[in-house]
XYZ file of C-alpha atoms in Angstrom:
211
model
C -2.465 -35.985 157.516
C -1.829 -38.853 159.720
C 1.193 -37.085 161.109
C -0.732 -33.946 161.597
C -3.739 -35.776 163.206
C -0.655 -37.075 165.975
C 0.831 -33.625 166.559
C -2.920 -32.252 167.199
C -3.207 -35.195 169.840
C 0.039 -34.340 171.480
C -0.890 -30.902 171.606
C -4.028 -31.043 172.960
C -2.760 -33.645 175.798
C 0.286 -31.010 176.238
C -2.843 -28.611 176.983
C -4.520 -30.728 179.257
C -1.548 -31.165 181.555
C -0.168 -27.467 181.741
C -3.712 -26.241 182.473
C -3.756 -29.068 185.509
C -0.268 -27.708 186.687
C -1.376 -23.794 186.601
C -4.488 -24.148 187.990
C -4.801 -23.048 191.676
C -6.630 -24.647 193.475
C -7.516 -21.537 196.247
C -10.222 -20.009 193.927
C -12.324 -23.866 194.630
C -11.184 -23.498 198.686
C -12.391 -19.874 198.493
C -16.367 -20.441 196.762
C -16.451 -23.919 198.488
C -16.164 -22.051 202.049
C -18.076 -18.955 201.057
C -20.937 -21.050 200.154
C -20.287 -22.711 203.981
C -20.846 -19.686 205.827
C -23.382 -18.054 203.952
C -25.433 -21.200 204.948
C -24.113 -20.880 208.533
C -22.165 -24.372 208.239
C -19.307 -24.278 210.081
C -18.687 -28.059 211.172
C -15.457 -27.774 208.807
C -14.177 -25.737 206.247
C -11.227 -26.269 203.210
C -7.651 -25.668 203.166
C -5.076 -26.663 201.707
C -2.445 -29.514 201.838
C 1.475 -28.908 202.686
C 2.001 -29.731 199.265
C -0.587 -26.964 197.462
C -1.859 -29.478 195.013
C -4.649 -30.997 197.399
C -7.411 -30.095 199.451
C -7.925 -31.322 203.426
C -10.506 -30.521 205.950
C -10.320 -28.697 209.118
C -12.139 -28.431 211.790
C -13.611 -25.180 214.334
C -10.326 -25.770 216.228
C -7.598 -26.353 213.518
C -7.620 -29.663 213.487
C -7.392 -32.026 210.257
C -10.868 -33.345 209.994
C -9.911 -36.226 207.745
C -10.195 -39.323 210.082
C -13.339 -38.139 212.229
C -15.554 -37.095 209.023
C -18.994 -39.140 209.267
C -20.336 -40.961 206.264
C -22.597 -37.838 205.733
C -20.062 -34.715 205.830
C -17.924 -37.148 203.222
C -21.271 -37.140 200.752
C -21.198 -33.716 201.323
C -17.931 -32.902 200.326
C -18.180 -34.748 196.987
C -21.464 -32.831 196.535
C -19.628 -29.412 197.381
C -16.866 -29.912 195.008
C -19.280 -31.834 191.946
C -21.438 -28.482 192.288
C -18.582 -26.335 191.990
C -17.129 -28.202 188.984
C -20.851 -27.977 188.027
C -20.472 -24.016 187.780
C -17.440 -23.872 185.472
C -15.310 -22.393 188.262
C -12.172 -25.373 187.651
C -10.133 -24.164 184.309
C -9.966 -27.525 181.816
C -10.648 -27.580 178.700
C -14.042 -28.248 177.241
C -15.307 -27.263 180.637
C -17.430 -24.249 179.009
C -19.801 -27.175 176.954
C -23.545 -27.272 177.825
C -24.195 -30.254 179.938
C -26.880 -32.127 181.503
C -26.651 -32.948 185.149
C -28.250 -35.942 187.007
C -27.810 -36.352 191.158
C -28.730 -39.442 192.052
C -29.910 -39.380 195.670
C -27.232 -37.138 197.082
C -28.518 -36.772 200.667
C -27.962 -40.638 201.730
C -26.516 -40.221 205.299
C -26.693 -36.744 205.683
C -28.757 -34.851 208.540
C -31.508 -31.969 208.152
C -28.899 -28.934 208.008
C -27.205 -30.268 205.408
C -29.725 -31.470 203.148
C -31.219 -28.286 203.301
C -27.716 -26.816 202.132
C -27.770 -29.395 199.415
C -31.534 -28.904 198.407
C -30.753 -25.173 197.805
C -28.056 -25.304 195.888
C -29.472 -28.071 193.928
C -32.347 -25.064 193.338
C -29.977 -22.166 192.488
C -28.887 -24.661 189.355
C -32.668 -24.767 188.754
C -33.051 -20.791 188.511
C -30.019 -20.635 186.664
C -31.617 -22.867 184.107
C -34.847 -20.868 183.969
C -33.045 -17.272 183.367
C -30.866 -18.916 180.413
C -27.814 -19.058 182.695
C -24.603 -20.956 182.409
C -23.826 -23.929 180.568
C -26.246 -26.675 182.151
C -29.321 -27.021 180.607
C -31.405 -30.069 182.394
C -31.654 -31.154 185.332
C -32.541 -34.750 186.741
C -33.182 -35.252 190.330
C -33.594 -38.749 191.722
C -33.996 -39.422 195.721
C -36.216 -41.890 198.025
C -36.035 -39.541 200.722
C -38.960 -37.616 200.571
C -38.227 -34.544 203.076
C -35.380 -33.746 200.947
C -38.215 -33.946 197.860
C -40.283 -31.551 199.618
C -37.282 -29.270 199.788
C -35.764 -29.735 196.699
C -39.205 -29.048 194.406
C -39.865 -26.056 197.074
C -41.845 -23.242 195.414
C -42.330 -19.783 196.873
C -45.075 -19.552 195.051
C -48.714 -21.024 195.386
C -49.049 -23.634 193.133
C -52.634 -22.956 192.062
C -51.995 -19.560 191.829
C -48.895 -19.808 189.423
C -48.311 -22.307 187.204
C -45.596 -20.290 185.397
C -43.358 -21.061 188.547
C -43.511 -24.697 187.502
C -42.650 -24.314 183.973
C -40.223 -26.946 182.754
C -40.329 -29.024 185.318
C -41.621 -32.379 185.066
C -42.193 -34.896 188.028
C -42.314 -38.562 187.764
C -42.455 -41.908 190.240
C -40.399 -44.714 189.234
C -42.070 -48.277 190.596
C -40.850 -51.506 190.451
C -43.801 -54.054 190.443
C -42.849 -57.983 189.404
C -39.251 -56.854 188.954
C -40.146 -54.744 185.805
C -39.758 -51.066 186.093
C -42.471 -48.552 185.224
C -42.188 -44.662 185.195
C -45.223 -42.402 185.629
C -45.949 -38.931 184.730
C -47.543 -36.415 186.945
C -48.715 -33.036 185.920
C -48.435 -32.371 189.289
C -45.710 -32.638 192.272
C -47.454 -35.759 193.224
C -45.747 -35.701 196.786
C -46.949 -32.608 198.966
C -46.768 -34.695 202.497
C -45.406 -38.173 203.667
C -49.125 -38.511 204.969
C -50.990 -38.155 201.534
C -47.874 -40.643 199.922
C -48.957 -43.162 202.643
C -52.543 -42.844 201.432
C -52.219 -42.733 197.712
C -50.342 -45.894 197.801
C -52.538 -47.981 199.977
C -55.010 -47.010 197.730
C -53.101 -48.354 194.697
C -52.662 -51.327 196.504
C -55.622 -54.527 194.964
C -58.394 -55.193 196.506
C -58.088 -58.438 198.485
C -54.745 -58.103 198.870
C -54.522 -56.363 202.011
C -54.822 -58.626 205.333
């Protein structure tokens, strides 16, 4: 058994590498660059390194993008290629599991045309979810940035109107108040405008303690 239990180990690493060395990688440069243009990004695009196995950037003009990328179009990259790992579209085993998917403030540094890119693909996973599509099942958003909250939690439809639009999603605030975290529920997208944030928290501010 113990012998068995090795040769099932080799094997399955054997698998692991062979699917690595047969996997092109023109399929990810292909999606990654439709998904570009169809948001009318065209700052860079993908190609692909002299030696086939890796990815580079390039520019309108041709040229390599790699040492003038700003701190935001390198988020954005890792973003682009997480979400396209995220869709099952990169051939490795296991790949096909259900999963659940957290992005932890993915907009730092980036400017209004992207994070609107990023905010609706973040919301194509969430429709996905809803019709029973795929293999990702939850979703957990996290961000201090609260224009791309307002675009991220987004609905076309009227709130009041129809709550079915809304249905399994949950929003929450996370506070930190004498270094001790606290979470709290809200029925509700509790953050329609910067203006009424403002507002609700001076009002959850003590009395007294405002000068």
């Amino acid at each position: 058994i113990t012998t068995k239990k090795k040769e099932a180990a080799e094997k399955t690493a054997e698998i692991h590498k062979l699917e690595k060395d047969v996997t092109s990688i023109q399929p990810t440069i292909d999606e990654i660059n439709r998904l570009l243009k169809s948001f009318g990004f065209h700052s860079f695009e993908l190609g692909k390194a002299a030696d086939n196995i890796h990815y580079k950037l390039i520019r309108p003009d041709g040229i390599d993008a790699k040492e003038t990328l700003s701190e935001g179009e390198k988020t954005f990259v890792t973003f682009l290629y997480f979400y396209h790992l995220l869709q099952g579209s990169e051939s490795s085993t296991g790949i096909s599991e259900n999963r659940v998917v957290v992005f932890d403030d993915p907009v730092s540094s980036l400017d209004s045309d992207i994070l609107f890119v990023v905010s609706n693909l973040i919301k194509a996973i969430f429709t996905k979810i809803k019709n029973n599509e795929g293999y990702i099942k939850q979703v957990f958003v996290m961000t201090h940035n609260i224009y791309f909250h307002k675009e991220v939690s987004f609905c076309r439809y009227n709130y009041k109107s129809d709550k079915s639009s809304l249905k399994g999603s949950t929003f929450w605030i996370l506070r930190k108040i004498d270094l001790t975290s606290k979470l709290e529920k809200h029925d509700a997208n509790p953050i329609t405008t910067s203006y009424k944030l403002l507002w609700s928290e001076v009002r959850k501010v003590p009395k007294g303690s405002l000068t």
